[in-house]
């Protein structure tokens, strides 16, 4: 299972973890708009990183979009 703030990519066929990256959120005040905005930016950046690694590209192709969507859920 993922820890709070971790982005985890799973193999769709097996459900096994293939890549994980920690996202630091403990320095943010998530009760503020600015804190939530910064958290969203960090999560999105991490999701792009792990999904590019998993799919081999950051181009908006089907596999990358599916990975990114699942990662930021």
mmCIF file of N, CA, C and O in Angstrom:
data_model
loop_
_atom_site.group_PDB
_atom_site.id
_atom_site.type_symbol
_atom_site.label_atom_id
_atom_site.label_comp_id
_atom_site.label_asym_id
_atom_site.label_seq_id
_atom_site.Cartn_x
_atom_site.Cartn_y
_atom_site.Cartn_z
ATOM 1 N N UNK A 1 0.838 -1.187 0.000
ATOM 2 C CA UNK A 1 0.000 0.000 0.000
ATOM 3 C C UNK A 1 0.880 1.246 0.000
ATOM 4 O O UNK A 1 1.976 1.253 0.534
ATOM 5 N N UNK A 2 0.350 2.305 -0.562
ATOM 6 C CA UNK A 2 1.090 3.565 -0.626
ATOM 7 C C UNK A 2 0.993 4.302 0.702
ATOM 8 O O UNK A 2 -0.013 4.241 1.387
ATOM 9 N N UNK A 3 2.062 4.978 1.069
ATOM 10 C CA UNK A 3 2.034 5.865 2.223
ATOM 11 C C UNK A 3 1.417 7.176 1.779
ATOM 12 O O UNK A 3 1.338 7.461 0.591
ATOM 13 N N UNK A 4 0.995 8.016 2.740
ATOM 14 C CA UNK A 4 0.451 9.321 2.377
ATOM 15 C C UNK A 4 1.474 10.091 1.575
ATOM 16 O O UNK A 4 2.636 10.177 1.944
ATOM 17 N N UNK A 5 1.056 10.654 0.445
ATOM 18 C CA UNK A 5 1.941 11.462 -0.366
ATOM 19 C C UNK A 5 2.743 10.687 -1.377
ATOM 20 O O UNK A 5 3.533 11.264 -2.095
ATOM 21 N N UNK A 6 2.572 9.368 -1.459
ATOM 22 C CA UNK A 6 3.299 8.575 -2.434
ATOM 23 C C UNK A 6 2.475 8.422 -3.707
ATOM 24 O O UNK A 6 1.263 8.266 -3.659
ATOM 25 N N UNK A 7 3.157 8.472 -4.836
ATOM 26 C CA UNK A 7 2.556 8.155 -6.125
ATOM 27 C C UNK A 7 3.036 6.754 -6.473
ATOM 28 O O UNK A 7 4.230 6.493 -6.497
ATOM 29 N N UNK A 8 2.111 5.845 -6.722
ATOM 30 C CA UNK A 8 2.447 4.461 -7.013
ATOM 31 C C UNK A 8 1.848 4.099 -8.358
ATOM 32 O O UNK A 8 0.696 4.393 -8.634
ATOM 33 N N UNK A 9 2.651 3.460 -9.207
ATOM 34 C CA UNK A 9 2.177 2.971 -10.493
ATOM 35 C C UNK A 9 2.086 1.459 -10.399
ATOM 36 O O UNK A 9 3.024 0.800 -9.958
ATOM 37 N N UNK A 10 0.929 0.924 -10.791
ATOM 38 C CA UNK A 10 0.710 -0.516 -10.750
ATOM 39 C C UNK A 10 0.683 -1.090 -12.152
ATOM 40 O O UNK A 10 0.197 -0.449 -13.080
ATOM 41 N N UNK A 11 1.175 -2.319 -12.283
ATOM 42 C CA UNK A 11 1.057 -3.054 -13.527
ATOM 43 C C UNK A 11 -0.418 -3.411 -13.683
ATOM 44 O O UNK A 11 -1.007 -4.058 -12.820
ATOM 45 N N UNK A 12 -1.041 -2.979 -14.778
ATOM 46 C CA UNK A 12 -2.476 -3.202 -14.952
ATOM 47 C C UNK A 12 -2.827 -4.673 -15.072
ATOM 48 O O UNK A 12 -3.907 -5.091 -14.691
ATOM 49 N N UNK A 13 -1.921 -5.477 -15.587
ATOM 50 C CA UNK A 13 -2.196 -6.900 -15.762
ATOM 51 C C UNK A 13 -2.100 -7.661 -14.445
ATOM 52 O O UNK A 13 -2.917 -8.536 -14.175
ATOM 53 N N UNK A 14 -1.105 -7.313 -13.607
ATOM 54 C CA UNK A 14 -0.863 -8.085 -12.389
ATOM 55 C C UNK A 14 -1.281 -7.364 -11.115
ATOM 56 O O UNK A 14 -1.437 -7.997 -10.075
ATOM 57 N N UNK A 15 -1.422 -6.054 -11.182
ATOM 58 C CA UNK A 15 -1.737 -5.271 -9.988
ATOM 59 C C UNK A 15 -0.534 -5.027 -9.096
ATOM 60 O O UNK A 15 -0.652 -4.445 -8.034
ATOM 61 N N UNK A 16 0.665 -5.472 -9.536
ATOM 62 C CA UNK A 16 1.880 -5.287 -8.749
ATOM 63 C C UNK A 16 2.448 -3.887 -8.939
ATOM 64 O O UNK A 16 2.345 -3.301 -10.003
ATOM 65 N N UNK A 17 3.073 -3.386 -7.885
ATOM 66 C CA UNK A 17 3.713 -2.067 -7.941
ATOM 67 C C UNK A 17 4.924 -2.113 -8.863
ATOM 68 O O UNK A 17 5.751 -2.990 -8.757
ATOM 69 N N UNK A 18 5.003 -1.148 -9.777
ATOM 70 C CA UNK A 18 6.145 -1.088 -10.674
ATOM 71 C C UNK A 18 7.025 0.127 -10.420
ATOM 72 O O UNK A 18 8.190 0.115 -10.760
ATOM 73 N N UNK A 19 6.484 1.157 -9.839
ATOM 74 C CA UNK A 19 7.254 2.379 -9.593
ATOM 75 C C UNK A 19 6.561 3.171 -8.497
ATOM 76 O O UNK A 19 5.335 3.208 -8.438
ATOM 77 N N UNK A 20 7.353 3.820 -7.645
ATOM 78 C CA UNK A 20 6.801 4.605 -6.541
ATOM 79 C C UNK A 20 7.701 5.804 -6.325
ATOM 80 O O UNK A 20 8.925 5.691 -6.411
ATOM 81 N N UNK A 21 7.101 6.956 -6.070
ATOM 82 C CA UNK A 21 7.871 8.158 -5.763
ATOM 83 C C UNK A 21 7.181 8.882 -4.609
ATOM 84 O O UNK A 21 5.953 8.990 -4.582
ATOM 85 N N UNK A 22 7.962 9.316 -3.651
ATOM 86 C CA UNK A 22 7.422 10.031 -2.491
ATOM 87 C C UNK A 22 7.184 11.490 -2.863
ATOM 88 O O UNK A 22 7.982 12.097 -3.566
ATOM 89 N N UNK A 23 6.090 12.027 -2.378
ATOM 90 C CA UNK A 23 5.745 13.432 -2.594
ATOM 91 C C UNK A 23 5.646 14.081 -1.218
ATOM 92 O O UNK A 23 4.800 13.716 -0.411
ATOM 93 N N UNK A 24 6.528 15.028 -0.947
ATOM 94 C CA UNK A 24 6.540 15.705 0.348
ATOM 95 C C UNK A 24 5.369 16.682 0.440
ATOM 96 O O UNK A 24 5.233 17.570 -0.394
ATOM 97 N N UNK A 25 4.546 16.476 1.439
ATOM 98 C CA UNK A 25 3.411 17.370 1.674
ATOM 99 C C UNK A 25 3.402 17.901 3.104
ATOM 100 O O UNK A 25 2.630 18.803 3.425
ATOM 101 N N UNK A 26 4.268 17.337 3.964
ATOM 102 C CA UNK A 26 4.225 17.691 5.377
ATOM 103 C C UNK A 26 4.641 19.126 5.666
ATOM 104 O O UNK A 26 4.374 19.635 6.751
ATOM 105 N N UNK A 27 5.256 19.793 4.708
ATOM 106 C CA UNK A 27 5.652 21.189 4.903
ATOM 107 C C UNK A 27 4.563 22.164 4.471
ATOM 108 O O UNK A 27 4.734 23.369 4.568
ATOM 109 N N UNK A 28 3.434 21.629 4.004
ATOM 110 C CA UNK A 28 2.343 22.473 3.483
ATOM 111 C C UNK A 28 1.195 22.563 4.464
ATOM 112 O O UNK A 28 0.902 21.613 5.187
ATOM 113 N N UNK A 29 0.522 23.697 4.452
ATOM 114 C CA UNK A 29 -0.710 23.864 5.209
ATOM 115 C C UNK A 29 -1.857 23.582 4.235
ATOM 116 O O UNK A 29 -2.228 24.452 3.436
ATOM 117 N N UNK A 30 -2.386 22.361 4.287
ATOM 118 C CA UNK A 30 -3.411 21.959 3.328
ATOM 119 C C UNK A 30 -4.784 22.556 3.619
ATOM 120 O O UNK A 30 -5.719 22.335 2.854
ATOM 121 N N UNK A 31 -4.889 23.339 4.689
ATOM 122 C CA UNK A 31 -6.154 24.021 4.956
ATOM 123 C C UNK A 31 -6.238 25.353 4.213
ATOM 124 O O UNK A 31 -7.268 26.021 4.245
ATOM 125 N N UNK A 32 -5.149 25.720 3.506
ATOM 126 C CA UNK A 32 -5.158 26.956 2.728
ATOM 127 C C UNK A 32 -5.211 26.641 1.233
ATOM 128 O O UNK A 32 -4.772 25.569 0.790
ATOM 129 N N UNK A 33 -5.715 27.569 0.467
ATOM 130 C CA UNK A 33 -5.775 27.411 -0.986
ATOM 131 C C UNK A 33 -4.378 27.266 -1.566
ATOM 132 O O UNK A 33 -4.135 26.407 -2.423
ATOM 133 N N UNK A 34 -3.449 28.073 -1.102
ATOM 134 C CA UNK A 34 -2.073 28.014 -1.604
ATOM 135 C C UNK A 34 -1.422 26.665 -1.294
ATOM 136 O O UNK A 34 -0.730 26.091 -2.135
ATOM 137 N N UNK A 35 -1.640 26.150 -0.097
ATOM 138 C CA UNK A 35 -1.087 24.849 0.275
ATOM 139 C C UNK A 35 -1.640 23.729 -0.587
ATOM 140 O O UNK A 35 -0.892 22.848 -1.029
ATOM 141 N N UNK A 36 -2.947 23.750 -0.837
ATOM 142 C CA UNK A 36 -3.569 22.726 -1.692
ATOM 143 C C UNK A 36 -3.090 22.850 -3.128
ATOM 144 O O UNK A 36 -2.838 21.845 -3.795
ATOM 145 N N UNK A 37 -2.917 24.080 -3.608
ATOM 146 C CA UNK A 37 -2.431 24.291 -4.973
ATOM 147 C C UNK A 37 -1.011 23.732 -5.126
ATOM 148 O O UNK A 37 -0.706 23.042 -6.099
ATOM 149 N N UNK A 38 -0.166 24.007 -4.160
ATOM 150 C CA UNK A 38 1.206 23.500 -4.193
ATOM 151 C C UNK A 38 1.211 21.976 -4.121
ATOM 152 O O UNK A 38 1.976 21.314 -4.834
ATOM 153 N N UNK A 39 0.356 21.401 -3.286
ATOM 154 C CA UNK A 39 0.266 19.940 -3.190
ATOM 155 C C UNK A 39 -0.155 19.343 -4.528
ATOM 156 O O UNK A 39 0.432 18.353 -4.984
ATOM 157 N N UNK A 40 -1.151 19.929 -5.168
ATOM 158 C CA UNK A 40 -1.595 19.450 -6.484
ATOM 159 C C UNK A 40 -0.457 19.511 -7.498
ATOM 160 O O UNK A 40 -0.270 18.582 -8.285
ATOM 161 N N UNK A 41 0.306 20.586 -7.486
ATOM 162 C CA UNK A 41 1.425 20.726 -8.420
ATOM 163 C C UNK A 41 2.472 19.638 -8.184
ATOM 164 O O UNK A 41 2.989 19.048 -9.134
ATOM 165 N N UNK A 42 2.773 19.368 -6.927
ATOM 166 C CA UNK A 42 3.764 18.336 -6.604
ATOM 167 C C UNK A 42 3.286 16.942 -7.020
ATOM 168 O O UNK A 42 4.053 16.157 -7.571
ATOM 169 N N UNK A 43 2.039 16.657 -6.741
ATOM 170 C CA UNK A 43 1.484 15.347 -7.108
ATOM 171 C C UNK A 43 1.464 15.191 -8.623
ATOM 172 O O UNK A 43 1.848 14.144 -9.154
ATOM 173 N N UNK A 44 1.039 16.222 -9.336
ATOM 174 C CA UNK A 44 1.015 16.158 -10.794
ATOM 175 C C UNK A 44 2.414 15.973 -11.379
ATOM 176 O O UNK A 44 2.610 15.182 -12.305
ATOM 177 N N UNK A 45 3.392 16.678 -10.838
ATOM 178 C CA UNK A 45 4.768 16.553 -11.313
ATOM 179 C C UNK A 45 5.287 15.124 -11.067
ATOM 180 O O UNK A 45 5.906 14.518 -11.937
ATOM 181 N N UNK A 46 5.023 14.595 -9.886
ATOM 182 C CA UNK A 46 5.462 13.235 -9.562
ATOM 183 C C UNK A 46 4.772 12.206 -10.462
ATOM 184 O O UNK A 46 5.408 11.259 -10.933
ATOM 185 N N UNK A 47 3.490 12.405 -10.712
ATOM 186 C CA UNK A 47 2.754 11.479 -11.585
ATOM 187 C C UNK A 47 3.323 11.507 -12.995
ATOM 188 O O UNK A 47 3.483 10.459 -13.627
ATOM 189 N N UNK A 48 3.664 12.692 -13.490
ATOM 190 C CA UNK A 48 4.286 12.780 -14.821
ATOM 191 C C UNK A 48 5.616 12.043 -14.842
ATOM 192 O O UNK A 48 5.928 11.339 -15.804
ATOM 193 N N UNK A 49 6.394 12.165 -13.772
ATOM 194 C CA UNK A 49 7.693 11.499 -13.710
ATOM 195 C C UNK A 49 7.550 9.982 -13.730
ATOM 196 O O UNK A 49 8.206 9.305 -14.515
ATOM 197 N N UNK A 50 6.698 9.431 -12.869
ATOM 198 C CA UNK A 50 6.587 7.974 -12.806
ATOM 199 C C UNK A 50 5.900 7.412 -14.037
ATOM 200 O O UNK A 50 6.246 6.334 -14.497
ATOM 201 N N UNK A 51 4.966 8.134 -14.592
ATOM 202 C CA UNK A 51 4.266 7.630 -15.780
ATOM 203 C C UNK A 51 5.142 7.716 -17.020
ATOM 204 O O UNK A 51 5.068 6.853 -17.893
ATOM 205 N N UNK A 52 5.986 8.721 -17.098
ATOM 206 C CA UNK A 52 6.933 8.797 -18.212
ATOM 207 C C UNK A 52 7.902 7.629 -18.128
ATOM 208 O O UNK A 52 8.240 7.011 -19.131
ATOM 209 N N UNK A 53 8.351 7.303 -16.914
ATOM 210 C CA UNK A 53 9.237 6.161 -16.733
ATOM 211 C C UNK A 53 8.527 4.865 -17.129
ATOM 212 O O UNK A 53 9.090 4.031 -17.826
ATOM 213 N N UNK A 54 7.282 4.711 -16.714
ATOM 214 C CA UNK A 54 6.552 3.468 -16.968
ATOM 215 C C UNK A 54 6.200 3.288 -18.435
ATOM 216 O O UNK A 54 6.167 2.171 -18.935
ATOM 217 N N UNK A 55 5.928 4.390 -19.144
ATOM 218 C CA UNK A 55 5.482 4.283 -20.531
ATOM 219 C C UNK A 55 6.569 4.647 -21.528
ATOM 220 O O UNK A 55 6.412 4.430 -22.719
ATOM 221 N N UNK A 56 7.661 5.251 -21.053
ATOM 222 C CA UNK A 56 8.758 5.629 -21.937
ATOM 223 C C UNK A 56 8.566 6.960 -22.639
ATOM 224 O O UNK A 56 9.369 7.341 -23.484
ATOM 225 N N UNK A 57 7.523 7.700 -22.301
ATOM 226 C CA UNK A 57 7.266 8.972 -22.963
ATOM 227 C C UNK A 57 6.387 9.861 -22.096
ATOM 228 O O UNK A 57 5.660 9.370 -21.240
ATOM 229 N N UNK A 58 6.456 11.165 -22.332
ATOM 230 C CA UNK A 58 5.516 12.090 -21.695
ATOM 231 C C UNK A 58 4.535 12.635 -22.720
ATOM 232 O O UNK A 58 3.724 13.487 -22.406
ATOM 233 N N UNK A 59 4.644 12.140 -23.941
ATOM 234 C CA UNK A 59 3.695 12.567 -24.957
ATOM 235 C C UNK A 59 2.302 12.100 -24.568
ATOM 236 O O UNK A 59 2.150 11.031 -23.976
ATOM 237 N N UNK A 60 1.280 12.878 -24.880
ATOM 238 C CA UNK A 60 -0.069 12.531 -24.435
ATOM 239 C C UNK A 60 -0.651 11.343 -25.215
ATOM 240 O O UNK A 60 -1.561 11.486 -26.012
ATOM 241 N N UNK A 61 -0.074 10.187 -24.987
ATOM 242 C CA UNK A 61 -0.588 8.991 -25.625
ATOM 243 C C UNK A 61 -1.478 8.243 -24.636
ATOM 244 O O UNK A 61 -1.497 8.558 -23.448
ATOM 245 N N UNK A 62 -2.180 7.260 -25.119
ATOM 246 C CA UNK A 62 -3.175 6.555 -24.308
ATOM 247 C C UNK A 62 -2.584 5.951 -23.027
ATOM 248 O O UNK A 62 -3.147 6.115 -21.944
ATOM 249 N N UNK A 63 -1.445 5.265 -23.121
ATOM 250 C CA UNK A 63 -0.856 4.632 -21.937
ATOM 251 C C UNK A 63 -0.437 5.670 -20.900
ATOM 252 O O UNK A 63 -0.644 5.481 -19.706
ATOM 253 N N UNK A 64 0.162 6.760 -21.366
ATOM 254 C CA UNK A 64 0.588 7.807 -20.433
ATOM 255 C C UNK A 64 -0.628 8.428 -19.753
ATOM 256 O O UNK A 64 -0.645 8.605 -18.543
ATOM 257 N N UNK A 65 -1.662 8.761 -20.527
ATOM 258 C CA UNK A 65 -2.876 9.376 -19.947
ATOM 259 C C UNK A 65 -3.517 8.450 -18.935
ATOM 260 O O UNK A 65 -3.948 8.890 -17.866
ATOM 261 N N UNK A 66 -3.591 7.154 -19.248
ATOM 262 C CA UNK A 66 -4.197 6.192 -18.314
ATOM 263 C C UNK A 66 -3.384 6.099 -17.029
ATOM 264 O O UNK A 66 -3.939 6.083 -15.928
ATOM 265 N N UNK A 67 -2.070 6.060 -17.160
ATOM 266 C CA UNK A 67 -1.184 6.010 -16.000
ATOM 267 C C UNK A 67 -1.339 7.270 -15.155
ATOM 268 O O UNK A 67 -1.514 7.190 -13.942
ATOM 269 N N UNK A 68 -1.303 8.419 -15.795
ATOM 270 C CA UNK A 68 -1.398 9.692 -15.079
ATOM 271 C C UNK A 68 -2.731 9.797 -14.333
ATOM 272 O O UNK A 68 -2.772 10.159 -13.162
ATOM 273 N N UNK A 69 -3.813 9.448 -15.002
ATOM 274 C CA UNK A 69 -5.147 9.516 -14.388
ATOM 275 C C UNK A 69 -5.215 8.611 -13.168
ATOM 276 O O UNK A 69 -5.731 9.014 -12.112
ATOM 277 N N UNK A 70 -4.695 7.405 -13.287
ATOM 278 C CA UNK A 70 -4.715 6.484 -12.140
ATOM 279 C C UNK A 70 -3.815 6.964 -11.017
ATOM 280 O O UNK A 70 -4.163 6.825 -9.840
ATOM 281 N N UNK A 71 -2.691 7.559 -11.359
ATOM 282 C CA UNK A 71 -1.727 8.008 -10.339
ATOM 283 C C UNK A 71 -2.251 9.155 -9.502
ATOM 284 O O UNK A 71 -1.955 9.228 -8.315
ATOM 285 N N UNK A 72 -3.011 10.052 -10.092
ATOM 286 C CA UNK A 72 -3.457 11.229 -9.338
ATOM 287 C C UNK A 72 -4.820 11.033 -8.674
ATOM 288 O O UNK A 72 -5.306 11.934 -8.016
ATOM 289 N N UNK A 73 -5.408 9.869 -8.825
ATOM 290 C CA UNK A 73 -6.697 9.590 -8.163
ATOM 291 C C UNK A 73 -6.570 9.660 -6.679
ATOM 292 O O UNK A 73 -5.643 9.290 -6.073
#
